[in-house]
Every structure is written in structure tokens, then in C-alpha cells.
mmCIF file of C-alpha atoms and ligand atoms in Angstrom:
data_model
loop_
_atom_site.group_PDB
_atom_site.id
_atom_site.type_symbol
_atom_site.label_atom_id
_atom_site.label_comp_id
_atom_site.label_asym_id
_atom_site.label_seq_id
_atom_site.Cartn_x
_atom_site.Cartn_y
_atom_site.Cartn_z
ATOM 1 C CA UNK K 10 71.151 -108.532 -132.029
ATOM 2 C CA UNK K 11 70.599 -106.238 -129.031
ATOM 3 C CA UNK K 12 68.316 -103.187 -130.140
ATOM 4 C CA UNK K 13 67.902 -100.161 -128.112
ATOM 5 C CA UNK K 14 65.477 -97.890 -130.609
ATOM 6 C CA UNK K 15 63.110 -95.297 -129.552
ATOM 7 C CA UNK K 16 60.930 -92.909 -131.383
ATOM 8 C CA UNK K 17 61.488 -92.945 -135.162
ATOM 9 C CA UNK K 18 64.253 -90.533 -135.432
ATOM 10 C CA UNK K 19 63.643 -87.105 -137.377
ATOM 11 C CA UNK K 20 65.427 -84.539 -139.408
ATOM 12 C CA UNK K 21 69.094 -83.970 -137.370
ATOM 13 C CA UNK K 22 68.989 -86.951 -135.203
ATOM 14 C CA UNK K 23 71.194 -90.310 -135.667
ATOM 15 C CA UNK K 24 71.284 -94.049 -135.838
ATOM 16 C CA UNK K 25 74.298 -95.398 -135.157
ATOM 17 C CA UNK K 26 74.817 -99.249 -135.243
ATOM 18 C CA UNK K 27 77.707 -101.837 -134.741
ATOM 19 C CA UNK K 28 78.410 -104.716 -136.229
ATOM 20 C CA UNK K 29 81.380 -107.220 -135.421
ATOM 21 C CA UNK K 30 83.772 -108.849 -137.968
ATOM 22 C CA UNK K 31 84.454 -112.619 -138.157
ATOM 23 C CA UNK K 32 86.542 -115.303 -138.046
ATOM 24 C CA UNK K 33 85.825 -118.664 -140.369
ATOM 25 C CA UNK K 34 87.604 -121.152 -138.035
ATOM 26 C CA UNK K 35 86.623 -124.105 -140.675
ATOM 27 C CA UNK K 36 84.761 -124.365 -144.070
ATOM 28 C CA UNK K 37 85.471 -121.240 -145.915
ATOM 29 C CA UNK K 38 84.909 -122.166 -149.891
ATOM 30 C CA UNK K 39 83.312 -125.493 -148.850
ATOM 31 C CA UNK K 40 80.238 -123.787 -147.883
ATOM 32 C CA UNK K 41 79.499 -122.162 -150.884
ATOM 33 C CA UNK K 42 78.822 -125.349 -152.555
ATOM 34 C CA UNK K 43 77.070 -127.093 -149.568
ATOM 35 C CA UNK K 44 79.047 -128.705 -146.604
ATOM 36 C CA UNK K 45 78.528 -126.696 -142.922
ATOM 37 C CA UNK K 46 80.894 -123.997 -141.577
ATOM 38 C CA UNK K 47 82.106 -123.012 -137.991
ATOM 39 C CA UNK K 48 82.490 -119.541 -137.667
ATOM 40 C CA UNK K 49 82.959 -117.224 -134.686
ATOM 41 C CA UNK K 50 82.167 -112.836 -134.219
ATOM 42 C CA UNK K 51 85.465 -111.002 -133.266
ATOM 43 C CA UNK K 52 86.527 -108.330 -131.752
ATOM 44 C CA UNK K 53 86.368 -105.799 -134.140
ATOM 45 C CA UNK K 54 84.005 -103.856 -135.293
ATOM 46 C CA UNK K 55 82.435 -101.309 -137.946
ATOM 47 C CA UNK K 56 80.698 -98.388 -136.448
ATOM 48 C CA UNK K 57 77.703 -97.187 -138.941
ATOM 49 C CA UNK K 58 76.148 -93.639 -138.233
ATOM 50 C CA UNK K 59 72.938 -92.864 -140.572
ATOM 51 C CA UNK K 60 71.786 -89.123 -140.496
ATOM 52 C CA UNK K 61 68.581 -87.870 -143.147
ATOM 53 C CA UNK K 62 69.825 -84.660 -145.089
ATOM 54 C CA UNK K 63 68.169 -82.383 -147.806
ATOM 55 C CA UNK K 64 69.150 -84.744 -150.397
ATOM 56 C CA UNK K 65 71.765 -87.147 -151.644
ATOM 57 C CA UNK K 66 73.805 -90.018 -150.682
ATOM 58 C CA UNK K 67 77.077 -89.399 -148.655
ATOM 59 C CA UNK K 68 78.912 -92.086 -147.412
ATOM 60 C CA UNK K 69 82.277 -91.424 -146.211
ATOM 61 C CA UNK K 70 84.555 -93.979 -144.324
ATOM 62 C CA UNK K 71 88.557 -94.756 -144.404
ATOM 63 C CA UNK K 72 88.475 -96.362 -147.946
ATOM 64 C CA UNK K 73 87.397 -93.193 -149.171
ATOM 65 C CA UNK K 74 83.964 -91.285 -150.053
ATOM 66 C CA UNK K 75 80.643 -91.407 -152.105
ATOM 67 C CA UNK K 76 78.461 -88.978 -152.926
ATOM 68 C CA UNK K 77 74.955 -88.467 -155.548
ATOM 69 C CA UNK K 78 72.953 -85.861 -155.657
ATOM 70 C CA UNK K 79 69.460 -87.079 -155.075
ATOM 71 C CA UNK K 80 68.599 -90.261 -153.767
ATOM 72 C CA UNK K 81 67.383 -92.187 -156.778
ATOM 73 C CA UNK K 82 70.921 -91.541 -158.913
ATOM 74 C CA UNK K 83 73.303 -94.449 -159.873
ATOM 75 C CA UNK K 84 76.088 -94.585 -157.795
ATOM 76 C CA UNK K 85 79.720 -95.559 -159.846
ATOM 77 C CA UNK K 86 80.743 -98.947 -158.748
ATOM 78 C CA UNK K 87 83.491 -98.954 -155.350
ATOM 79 C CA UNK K 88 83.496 -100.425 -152.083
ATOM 80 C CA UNK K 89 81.143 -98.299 -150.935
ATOM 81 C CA UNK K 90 78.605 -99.158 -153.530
ATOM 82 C CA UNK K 91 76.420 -101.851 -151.419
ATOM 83 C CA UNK K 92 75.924 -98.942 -148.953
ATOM 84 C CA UNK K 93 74.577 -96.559 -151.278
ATOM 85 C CA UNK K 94 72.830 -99.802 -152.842
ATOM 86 C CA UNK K 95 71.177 -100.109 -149.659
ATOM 87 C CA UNK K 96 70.639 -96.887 -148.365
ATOM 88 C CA UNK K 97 68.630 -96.200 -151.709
ATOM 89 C CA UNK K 98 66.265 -99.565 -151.582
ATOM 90 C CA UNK K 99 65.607 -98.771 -148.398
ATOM 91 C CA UNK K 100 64.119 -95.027 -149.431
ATOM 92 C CA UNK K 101 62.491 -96.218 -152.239
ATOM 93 C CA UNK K 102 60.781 -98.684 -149.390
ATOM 94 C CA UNK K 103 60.065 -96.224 -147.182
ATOM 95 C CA UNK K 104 58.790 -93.637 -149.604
ATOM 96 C CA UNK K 105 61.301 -90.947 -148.595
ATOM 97 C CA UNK K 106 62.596 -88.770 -150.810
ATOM 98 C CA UNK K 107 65.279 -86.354 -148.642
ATOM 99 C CA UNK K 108 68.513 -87.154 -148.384
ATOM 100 C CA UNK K 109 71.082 -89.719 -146.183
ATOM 101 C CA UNK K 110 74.564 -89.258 -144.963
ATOM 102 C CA UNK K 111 76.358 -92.547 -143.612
ATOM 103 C CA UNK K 112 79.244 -92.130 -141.652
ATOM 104 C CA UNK K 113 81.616 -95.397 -141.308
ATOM 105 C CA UNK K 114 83.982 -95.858 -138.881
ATOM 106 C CA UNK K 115 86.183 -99.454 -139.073
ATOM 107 C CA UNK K 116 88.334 -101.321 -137.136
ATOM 108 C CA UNK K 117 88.720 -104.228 -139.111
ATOM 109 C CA UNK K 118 91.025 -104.020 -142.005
ATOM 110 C CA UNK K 119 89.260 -104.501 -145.812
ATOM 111 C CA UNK K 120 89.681 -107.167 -148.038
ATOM 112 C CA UNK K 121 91.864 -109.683 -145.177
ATOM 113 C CA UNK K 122 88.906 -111.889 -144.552
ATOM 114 C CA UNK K 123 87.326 -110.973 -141.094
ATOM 115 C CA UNK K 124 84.650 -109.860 -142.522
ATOM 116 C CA UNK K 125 84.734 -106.267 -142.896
ATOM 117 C CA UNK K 126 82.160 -105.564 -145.889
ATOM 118 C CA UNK K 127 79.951 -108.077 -143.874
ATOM 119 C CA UNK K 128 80.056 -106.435 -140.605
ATOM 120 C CA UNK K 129 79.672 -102.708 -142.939
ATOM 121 C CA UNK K 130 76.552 -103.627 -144.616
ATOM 122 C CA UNK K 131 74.889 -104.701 -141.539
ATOM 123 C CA UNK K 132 75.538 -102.166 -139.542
ATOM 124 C CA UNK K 133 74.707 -99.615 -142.244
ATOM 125 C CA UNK K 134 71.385 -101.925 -143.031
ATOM 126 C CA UNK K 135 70.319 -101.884 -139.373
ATOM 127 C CA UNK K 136 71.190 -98.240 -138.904
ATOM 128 C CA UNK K 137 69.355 -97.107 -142.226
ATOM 129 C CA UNK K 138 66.428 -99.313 -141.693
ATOM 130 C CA UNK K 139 65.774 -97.716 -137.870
ATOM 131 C CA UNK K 140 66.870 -93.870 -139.764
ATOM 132 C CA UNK K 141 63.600 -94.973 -141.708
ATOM 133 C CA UNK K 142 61.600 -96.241 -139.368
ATOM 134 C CA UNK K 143 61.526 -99.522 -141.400
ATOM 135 C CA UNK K 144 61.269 -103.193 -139.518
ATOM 136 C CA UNK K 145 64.220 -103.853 -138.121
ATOM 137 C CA UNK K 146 63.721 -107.000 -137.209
ATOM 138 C CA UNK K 147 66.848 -109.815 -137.625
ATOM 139 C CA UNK K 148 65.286 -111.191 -140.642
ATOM 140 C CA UNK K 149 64.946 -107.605 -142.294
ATOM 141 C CA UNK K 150 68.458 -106.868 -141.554
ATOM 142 C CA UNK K 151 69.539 -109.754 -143.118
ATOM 143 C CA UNK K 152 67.807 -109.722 -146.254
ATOM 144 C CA UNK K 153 68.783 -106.041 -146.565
ATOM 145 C CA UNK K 154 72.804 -106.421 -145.794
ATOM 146 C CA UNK K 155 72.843 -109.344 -148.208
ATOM 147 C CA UNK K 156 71.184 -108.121 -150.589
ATOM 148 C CA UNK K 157 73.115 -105.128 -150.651
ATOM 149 C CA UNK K 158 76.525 -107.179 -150.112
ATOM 150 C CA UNK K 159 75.565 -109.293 -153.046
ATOM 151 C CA UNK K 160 75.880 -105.870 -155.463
ATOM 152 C CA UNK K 161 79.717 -106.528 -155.974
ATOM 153 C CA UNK K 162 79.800 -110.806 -154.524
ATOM 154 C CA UNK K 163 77.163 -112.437 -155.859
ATOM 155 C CA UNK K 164 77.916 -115.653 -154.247
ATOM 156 C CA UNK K 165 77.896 -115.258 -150.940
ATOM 157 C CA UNK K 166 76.785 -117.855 -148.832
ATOM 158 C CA UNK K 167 75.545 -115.652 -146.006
ATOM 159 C CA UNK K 168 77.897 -116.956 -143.121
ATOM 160 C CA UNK K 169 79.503 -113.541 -142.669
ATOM 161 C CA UNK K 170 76.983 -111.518 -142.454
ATOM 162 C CA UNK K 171 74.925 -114.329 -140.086
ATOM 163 C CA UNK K 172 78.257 -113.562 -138.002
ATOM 164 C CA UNK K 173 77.728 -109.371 -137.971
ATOM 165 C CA UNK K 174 74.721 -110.021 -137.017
ATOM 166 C CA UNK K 175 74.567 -112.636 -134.459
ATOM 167 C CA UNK K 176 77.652 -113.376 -132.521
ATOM 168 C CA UNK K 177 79.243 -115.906 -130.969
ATOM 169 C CA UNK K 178 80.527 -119.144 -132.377
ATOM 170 C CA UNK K 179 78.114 -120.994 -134.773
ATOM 171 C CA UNK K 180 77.903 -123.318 -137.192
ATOM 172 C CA UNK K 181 76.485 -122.232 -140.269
ATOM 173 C CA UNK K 182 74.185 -123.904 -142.338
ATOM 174 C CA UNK K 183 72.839 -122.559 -146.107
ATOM 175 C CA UNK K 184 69.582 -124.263 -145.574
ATOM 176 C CA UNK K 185 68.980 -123.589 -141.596
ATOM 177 C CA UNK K 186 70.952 -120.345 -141.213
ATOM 178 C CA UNK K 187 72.546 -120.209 -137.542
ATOM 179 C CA UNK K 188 73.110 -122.886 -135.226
ATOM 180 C CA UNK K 189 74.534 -121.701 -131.885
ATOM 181 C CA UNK K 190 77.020 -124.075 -130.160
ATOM 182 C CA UNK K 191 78.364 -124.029 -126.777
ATOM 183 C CA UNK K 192 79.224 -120.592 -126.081
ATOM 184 C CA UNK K 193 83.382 -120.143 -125.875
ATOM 185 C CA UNK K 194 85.154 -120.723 -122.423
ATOM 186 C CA UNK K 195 88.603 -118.340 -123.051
ATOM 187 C CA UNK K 196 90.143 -121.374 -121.487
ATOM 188 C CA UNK K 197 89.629 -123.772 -123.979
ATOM 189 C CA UNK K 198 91.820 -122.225 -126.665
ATOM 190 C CA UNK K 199 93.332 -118.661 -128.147
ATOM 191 C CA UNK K 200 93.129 -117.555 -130.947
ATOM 192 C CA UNK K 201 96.123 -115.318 -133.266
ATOM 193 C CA UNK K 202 95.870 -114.095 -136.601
ATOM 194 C CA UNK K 203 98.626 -112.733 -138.986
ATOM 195 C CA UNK K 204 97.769 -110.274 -142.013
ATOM 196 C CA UNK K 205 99.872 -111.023 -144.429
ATOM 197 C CA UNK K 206 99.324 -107.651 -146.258
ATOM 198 C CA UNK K 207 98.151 -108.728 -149.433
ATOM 199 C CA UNK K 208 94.140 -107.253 -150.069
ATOM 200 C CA UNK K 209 91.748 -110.237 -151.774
ATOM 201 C CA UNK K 210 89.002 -109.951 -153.698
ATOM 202 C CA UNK K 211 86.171 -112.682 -152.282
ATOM 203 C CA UNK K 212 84.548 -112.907 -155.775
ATOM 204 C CA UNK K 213 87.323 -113.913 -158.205
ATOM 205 C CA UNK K 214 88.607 -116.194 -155.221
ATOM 206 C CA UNK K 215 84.629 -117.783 -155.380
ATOM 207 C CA UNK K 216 85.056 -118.072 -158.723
ATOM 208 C CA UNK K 217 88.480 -119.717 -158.789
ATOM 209 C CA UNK K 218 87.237 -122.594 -156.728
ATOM 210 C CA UNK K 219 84.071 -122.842 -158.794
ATOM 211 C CA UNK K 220 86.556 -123.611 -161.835
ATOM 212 C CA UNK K 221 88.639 -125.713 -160.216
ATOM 213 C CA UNK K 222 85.032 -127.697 -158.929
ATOM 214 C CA UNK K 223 84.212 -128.013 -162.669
ATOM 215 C CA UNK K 224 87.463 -129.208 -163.766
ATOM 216 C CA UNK K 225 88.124 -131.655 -160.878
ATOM 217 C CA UNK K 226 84.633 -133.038 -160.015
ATOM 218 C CA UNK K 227 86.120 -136.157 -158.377
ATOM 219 C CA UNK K 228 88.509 -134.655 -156.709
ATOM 220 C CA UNK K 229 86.164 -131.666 -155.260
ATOM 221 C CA UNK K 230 83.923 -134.285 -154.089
ATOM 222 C CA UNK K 231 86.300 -136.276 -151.997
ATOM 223 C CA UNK K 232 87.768 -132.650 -150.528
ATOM 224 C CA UNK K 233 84.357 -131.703 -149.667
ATOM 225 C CA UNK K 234 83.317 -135.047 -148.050
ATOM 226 C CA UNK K 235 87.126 -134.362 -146.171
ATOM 227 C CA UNK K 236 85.778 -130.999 -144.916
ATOM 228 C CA UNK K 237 82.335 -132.083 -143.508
ATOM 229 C CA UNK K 238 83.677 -135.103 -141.487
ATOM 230 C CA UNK K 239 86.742 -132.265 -140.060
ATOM 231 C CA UNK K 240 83.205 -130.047 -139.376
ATOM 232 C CA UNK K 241 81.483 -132.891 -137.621
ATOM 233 C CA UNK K 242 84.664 -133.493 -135.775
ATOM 234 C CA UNK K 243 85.446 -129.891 -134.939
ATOM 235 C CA UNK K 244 81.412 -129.571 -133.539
ATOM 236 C CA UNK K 245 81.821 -132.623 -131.036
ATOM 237 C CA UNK K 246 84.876 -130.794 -129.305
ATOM 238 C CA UNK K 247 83.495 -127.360 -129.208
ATOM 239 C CA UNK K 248 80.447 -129.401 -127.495
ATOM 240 C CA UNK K 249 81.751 -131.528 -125.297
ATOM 241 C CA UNK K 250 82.990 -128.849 -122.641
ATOM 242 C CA UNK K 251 83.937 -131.960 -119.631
ATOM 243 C CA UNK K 252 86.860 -132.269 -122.030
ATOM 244 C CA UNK K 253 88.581 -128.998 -121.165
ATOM 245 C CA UNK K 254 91.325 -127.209 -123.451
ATOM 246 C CA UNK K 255 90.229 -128.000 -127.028
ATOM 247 C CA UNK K 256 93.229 -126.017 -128.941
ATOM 248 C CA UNK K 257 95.661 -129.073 -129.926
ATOM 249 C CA UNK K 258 92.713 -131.116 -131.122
ATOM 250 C CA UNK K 259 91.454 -127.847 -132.884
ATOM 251 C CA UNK K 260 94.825 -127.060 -134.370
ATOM 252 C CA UNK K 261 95.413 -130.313 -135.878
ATOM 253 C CA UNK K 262 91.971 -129.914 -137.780
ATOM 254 C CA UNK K 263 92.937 -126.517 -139.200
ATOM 255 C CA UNK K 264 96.162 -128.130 -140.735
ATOM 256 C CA UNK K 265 94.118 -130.463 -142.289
ATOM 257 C CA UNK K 266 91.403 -127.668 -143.245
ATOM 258 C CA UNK K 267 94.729 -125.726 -144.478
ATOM 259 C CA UNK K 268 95.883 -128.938 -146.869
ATOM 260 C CA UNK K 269 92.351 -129.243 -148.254
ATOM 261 C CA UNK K 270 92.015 -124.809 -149.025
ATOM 262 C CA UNK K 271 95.896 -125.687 -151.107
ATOM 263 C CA UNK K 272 94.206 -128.153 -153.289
ATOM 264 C CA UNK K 273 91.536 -126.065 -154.047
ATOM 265 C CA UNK K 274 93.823 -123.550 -154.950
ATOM 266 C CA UNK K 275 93.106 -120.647 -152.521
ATOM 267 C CA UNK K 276 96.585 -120.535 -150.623
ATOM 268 C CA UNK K 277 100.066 -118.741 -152.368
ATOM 269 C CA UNK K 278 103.547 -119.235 -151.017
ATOM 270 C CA UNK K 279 103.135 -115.739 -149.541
ATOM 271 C CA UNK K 280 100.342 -117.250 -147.274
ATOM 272 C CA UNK K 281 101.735 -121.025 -146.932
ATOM 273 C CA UNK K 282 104.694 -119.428 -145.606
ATOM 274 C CA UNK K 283 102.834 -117.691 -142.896
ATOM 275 C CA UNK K 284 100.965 -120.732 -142.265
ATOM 276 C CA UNK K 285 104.072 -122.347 -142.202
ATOM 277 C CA UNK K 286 105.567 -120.008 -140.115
ATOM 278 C CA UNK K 287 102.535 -119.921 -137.300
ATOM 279 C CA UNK K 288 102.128 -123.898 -137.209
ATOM 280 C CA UNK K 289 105.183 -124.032 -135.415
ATOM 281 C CA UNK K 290 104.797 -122.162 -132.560
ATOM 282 C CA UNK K 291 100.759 -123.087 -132.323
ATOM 283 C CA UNK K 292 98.580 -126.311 -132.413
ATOM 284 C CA UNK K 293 97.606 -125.596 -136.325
ATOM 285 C CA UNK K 294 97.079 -122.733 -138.482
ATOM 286 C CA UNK K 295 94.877 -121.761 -141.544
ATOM 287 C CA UNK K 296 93.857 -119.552 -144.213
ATOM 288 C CA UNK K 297 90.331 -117.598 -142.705
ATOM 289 C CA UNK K 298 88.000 -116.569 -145.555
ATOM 290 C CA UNK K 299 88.323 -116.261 -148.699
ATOM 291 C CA UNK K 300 92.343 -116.638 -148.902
ATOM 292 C CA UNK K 301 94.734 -115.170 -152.105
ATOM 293 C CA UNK K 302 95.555 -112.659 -149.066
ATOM 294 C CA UNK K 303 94.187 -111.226 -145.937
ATOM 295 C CA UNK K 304 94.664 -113.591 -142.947
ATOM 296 C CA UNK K 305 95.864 -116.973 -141.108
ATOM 297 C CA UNK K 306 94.535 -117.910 -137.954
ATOM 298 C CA UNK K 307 95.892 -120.231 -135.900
ATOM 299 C CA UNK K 308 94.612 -121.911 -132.438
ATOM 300 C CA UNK K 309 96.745 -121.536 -129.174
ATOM 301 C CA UNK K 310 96.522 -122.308 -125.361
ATOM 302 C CA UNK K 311 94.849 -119.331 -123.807
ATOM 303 C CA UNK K 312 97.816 -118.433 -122.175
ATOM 304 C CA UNK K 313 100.209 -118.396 -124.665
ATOM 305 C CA UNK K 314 99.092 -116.074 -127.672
ATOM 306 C CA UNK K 315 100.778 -113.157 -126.306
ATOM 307 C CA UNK K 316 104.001 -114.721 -126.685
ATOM 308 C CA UNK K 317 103.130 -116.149 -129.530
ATOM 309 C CA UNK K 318 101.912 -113.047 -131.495
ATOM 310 C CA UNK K 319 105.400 -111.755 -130.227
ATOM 311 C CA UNK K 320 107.034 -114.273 -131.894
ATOM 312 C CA UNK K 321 105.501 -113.549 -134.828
ATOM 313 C CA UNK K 322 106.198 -109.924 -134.629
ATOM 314 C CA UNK K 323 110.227 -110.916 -134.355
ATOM 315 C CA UNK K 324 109.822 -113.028 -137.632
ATOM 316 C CA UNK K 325 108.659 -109.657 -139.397
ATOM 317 C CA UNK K 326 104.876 -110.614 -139.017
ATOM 318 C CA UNK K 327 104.047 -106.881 -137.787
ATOM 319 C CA UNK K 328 100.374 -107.260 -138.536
ATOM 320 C CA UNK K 329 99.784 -110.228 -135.860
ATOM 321 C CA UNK K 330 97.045 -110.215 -132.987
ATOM 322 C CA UNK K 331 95.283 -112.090 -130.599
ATOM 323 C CA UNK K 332 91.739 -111.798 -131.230
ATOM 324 C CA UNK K 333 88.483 -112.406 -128.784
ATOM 325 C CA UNK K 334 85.369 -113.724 -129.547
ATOM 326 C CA UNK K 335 81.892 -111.613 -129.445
ATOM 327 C CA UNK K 336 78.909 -112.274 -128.199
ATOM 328 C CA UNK K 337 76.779 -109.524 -128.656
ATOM 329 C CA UNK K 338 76.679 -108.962 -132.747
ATOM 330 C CA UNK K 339 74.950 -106.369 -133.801
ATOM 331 C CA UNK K 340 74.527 -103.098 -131.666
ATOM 332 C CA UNK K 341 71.620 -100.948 -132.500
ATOM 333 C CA UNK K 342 70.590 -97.546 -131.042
ATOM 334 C CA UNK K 343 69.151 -94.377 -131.887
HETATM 335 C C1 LIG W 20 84.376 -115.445 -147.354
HETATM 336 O O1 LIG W 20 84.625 -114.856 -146.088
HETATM 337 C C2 LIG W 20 83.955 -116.858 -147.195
HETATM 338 C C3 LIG W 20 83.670 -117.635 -148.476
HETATM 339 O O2 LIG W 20 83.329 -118.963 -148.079
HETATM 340 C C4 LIG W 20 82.523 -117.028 -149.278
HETATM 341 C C5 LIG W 20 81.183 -117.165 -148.570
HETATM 342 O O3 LIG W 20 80.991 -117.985 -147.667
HETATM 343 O O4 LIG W 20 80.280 -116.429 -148.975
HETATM 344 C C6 LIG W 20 84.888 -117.710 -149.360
#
């Protein structure tokens, strides 16, 4: 996280804080119920301005608006309810009792699985938490963001928002938290997404593999043993950097990754037809997050995603980019 805070701010002045959205390259699901996951921060990200007021809670933002009052009031529950969650814990910690307006500005699109309520509640955390002169240390963020993310997914492993708020390309680990690896050399692969339109709910889709766990022990076990060898796999050729472009080896793991998120029952034929579609003109493609909806990535040569997100654009795939990775994660300054 790079912080640039100065004096606590008072009445009038602004925090404004960004936070990037994220790409699960392998272990979505798996992680929730223990094996490792390789994520990477993207290119997009949620701008989060926090201003003190009279009184209230405002939050506006594309997906609409949200407004109380005072600052103790229940707040109905929508997607902007972990903001006001944690705009009003934060307060009650802080022992102020005017008011807060947070402004959200996003460039990642909601419910497709880069992360957008991730990268939204910590920004908003990190911004709120320097509005109120409250530690704003990693840690603090963290423990605010999730706990406000965990209002409406209770789940959560924590990989997202580890992702808002770090950067970079990492594996994740429940126990440990973030483990850097090498940090990404544009040569060694590309990366494209496709949309495919359709908005998911992480929760039920959580919950769905958590059923199909309890009805299919054996058969969960053996796909989850599956996923960490493809994670140990995927980790030695993101480390070992002699060996130069990485994205066939890559993409063959995330068709493997892909057959192991159908079992579990996570894909549709919307989305295996978009995988379908994207595997052949790249190295491998694969749900990213929670699946149902939202997005496929798939792994490239460097120089060939901007043909390739073309392609996909012919084939009626308007919603298809090339994304970057980014190492900064979370932005914050008064
Ligand atoms: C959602 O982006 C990823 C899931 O693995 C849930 C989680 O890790 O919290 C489905």
C-alpha cells in the first residue's frame, strides 16, 4: 500500500483512496475450503472519496445511492451496505458523531469477478479510516474492508481484498495471508478476459460448492488434491524466470483449472461456451472468481492479445479486454 497522509483532515477536506480489482488466475472455490490460490491486481480500479458532513451517511456511486440520517441508523440492505457498514464502525471507533459522505467512482464492472466489492471496501476502509484519523495501517485496513465485505458474503476467504490491497501477483494463503512471487515480466504471457454479461452473486455460488462438497466428499477431495498440485505447478513457472514465456504452460493449467470449476458446478453453457470459444485462439482459458457469470480469462503471448481480443470482438464477445497487472494496490492520500 503506498500512503501519502498528512495532517488529520478536518471539516471540508477529503480522503480519497484507490484500490485495484483482481484477477484469480487459479484456485477460486478451492480456497475457501483450504488449498492455495494465485491471484494477480489489475488494471482497474475503484476510486473512494470520504468527506465529514453535519450528519448522515451518503454514499453515492454508479450502482446507485444510500443515504441515513444520522450516523448510528440501520442502513436497508444493497450493494452499498458494507460501505455504510463500515463507515459507521469506524465512527463509533473514533467517537465521532457528524456526518460522512463517500463518493465512489468504478472502473471495474460489479458482480463479473475482478473484484469490484473487494477493491470498494478497501478503498472506502482506507479512505474512512485516514477521514478519522484512525490507524491506517495494512492490517487495520484489512480487518476493516473484510469485515465490512463480510456484511452481505460471509465466506470470504480474504484473497480479494489481500489483492486491493497489495498488488502484484501472489499466492494466497488462508493461514499466512500474502506470499509475493516473482514480480510479472509483460513478456512472459498476456492476459484477455471476456464478460460474458451475466451479473453473479459470490455467496450463493460459495454456497453451491459447499453443497456439492457435502454431497460428494470423495469426489471434492480428489478435485481439491487436483487443484493444489496445478497450484504447486503453476508457482514453479511463475518462479523460474531463466525459462522465459510461461503462457502455453500457463494455459494448459487453466484448462485443467476450468475442467475441475465444471465439476464443482460453477461453469453454465453460457460461460463454457466462452471458454470454449477463447481456448482456441489462446494457450487455455478459465472461469476467474466466483463463476455463474462475470468473466473468463485466458493466457496469451504478450504480443498477441490485441488480436486476440479482436477476435473475440468479431465472434460477438463485445465485452473483451486485455488487462495489465498492478503493482501498486492501494493508493492513499489526503
Ligand atoms: C471470489 O472472487 C473468489 C471465491 O473463491 C470466494 C473467496 O475466495 O472468498 C469464490
Amino acid at each position: 500500500m503506498r500512503s501519502a497522509m498528512h495532517d488529520i483532515p478536518t471539516h471540508g477536506e477529503t480522503v480519497t483512496s484507490s484500490a485495484p480489482g483482481k484477477i484469480i488466475l487459479f484456485g477460486e472455490h478451492f480456497i475457501v475450503h483450504g488449498t492455495d490460490a494465485i491471484l494477480c491486481a489489475i488494471d482497474r480500479h475503484v476510486y473512494v472519496t470520504a468527506a465529514k458532513t453535519e450528519s448522515g451517511i451518503h454514499i453515492t456511486s454508479d450502482v446507485g445511492e444510500l443515504k441515513t440520517s444520522t450516523i448510528t441508523e440501520d442502513a436497508p440492505t444493497t450493494a452499498l451496505m458494507p460501505l455504510h457498514h463500515l463507515a459507521r464502525a469506524a465512527a463509533r471507533r473514533a467517537g465521532y458523531s457528524g456526518g460522512i459522505t463517500l463518493q465512489v467512482r468504478s472502473e471495474i464492472p460489479p458482480g463479473a469477478g475482478l473484484g469490484s466489492s473487494s477493491a470498494c471496501c478497501a478503498a472506502a476502509a482506507s479512505a474512512v479510516l485516514g477521514l478519522l484519523g484512525l490507524d491506517v495501517s495494512d492490517t487495520a485496513i484489512m480487518d476493516a474492508a473484510l469485515d465490512a465485505e463480510r456484511t452481505i458474503h460471509p465466506n470470504l476467504s480474504g484473497a480479494d481484498t489481500t489483492a486491493s490491497l497489495y498488488g502484484g501477483i501472489f499466492l494466497y494463503n488462508r493461514g499466512v495471508g500474502y506470499i509475493g512471487l516473482e514480480p510479472h515480466r509483460a513478456d512472459r504471457f498476456g492476459l484477455v478476459v471476456s464478460n460474458s454479461g451475466t451479473a453473479h452473486d459470490t455467496d450463493s455460488m460459495v454456497r453451491r460448492v459447499q453443497r456439492f462438497r457435502d454431497n460428494h466428499v470423495a469426489i471434492f477431495s480428489r478435485l481439491r488434491k487436483g487443484e493444489r498440485e496445478l497450484i504447486q505447478r503453476a508457482v514453479e513457472i511463475l518462479s523460474d524466470l531463466e525459462a522465459g514465456a510461461a503462457a502455453e504452460s500457463l494455459g494448459r493449467l487453466a484448462a485443467i483449472n476450468q475442467s475441475y470449476l465444471r465439476k464443482i458446478g460453477v461453469s453454465s453453457p453460457e460461460l463454457d461456451r466462452l471458454v470454449d470459444a477463447m481456448q482456441k485462439i489462446t494457450y487455455g482459458a478459465k472461469i476467474t472468481g466466483a463463476g455463474g457469470g462475470g468473466c473468463v480469462v485466458a493466457f496469451a503471448d504478450a504480443g498477441s492479445v490485441r488480436g486476440i481480443v479482436t477476435a473475440l470482438q468479431k465472434m460477438g464477445y463485445r465485452d473483451s479486454f486485455a488487462v495489465g497487472i498492478d503493482e501498486e494496490g492501494l493508493v492513499l492520500s489526503c
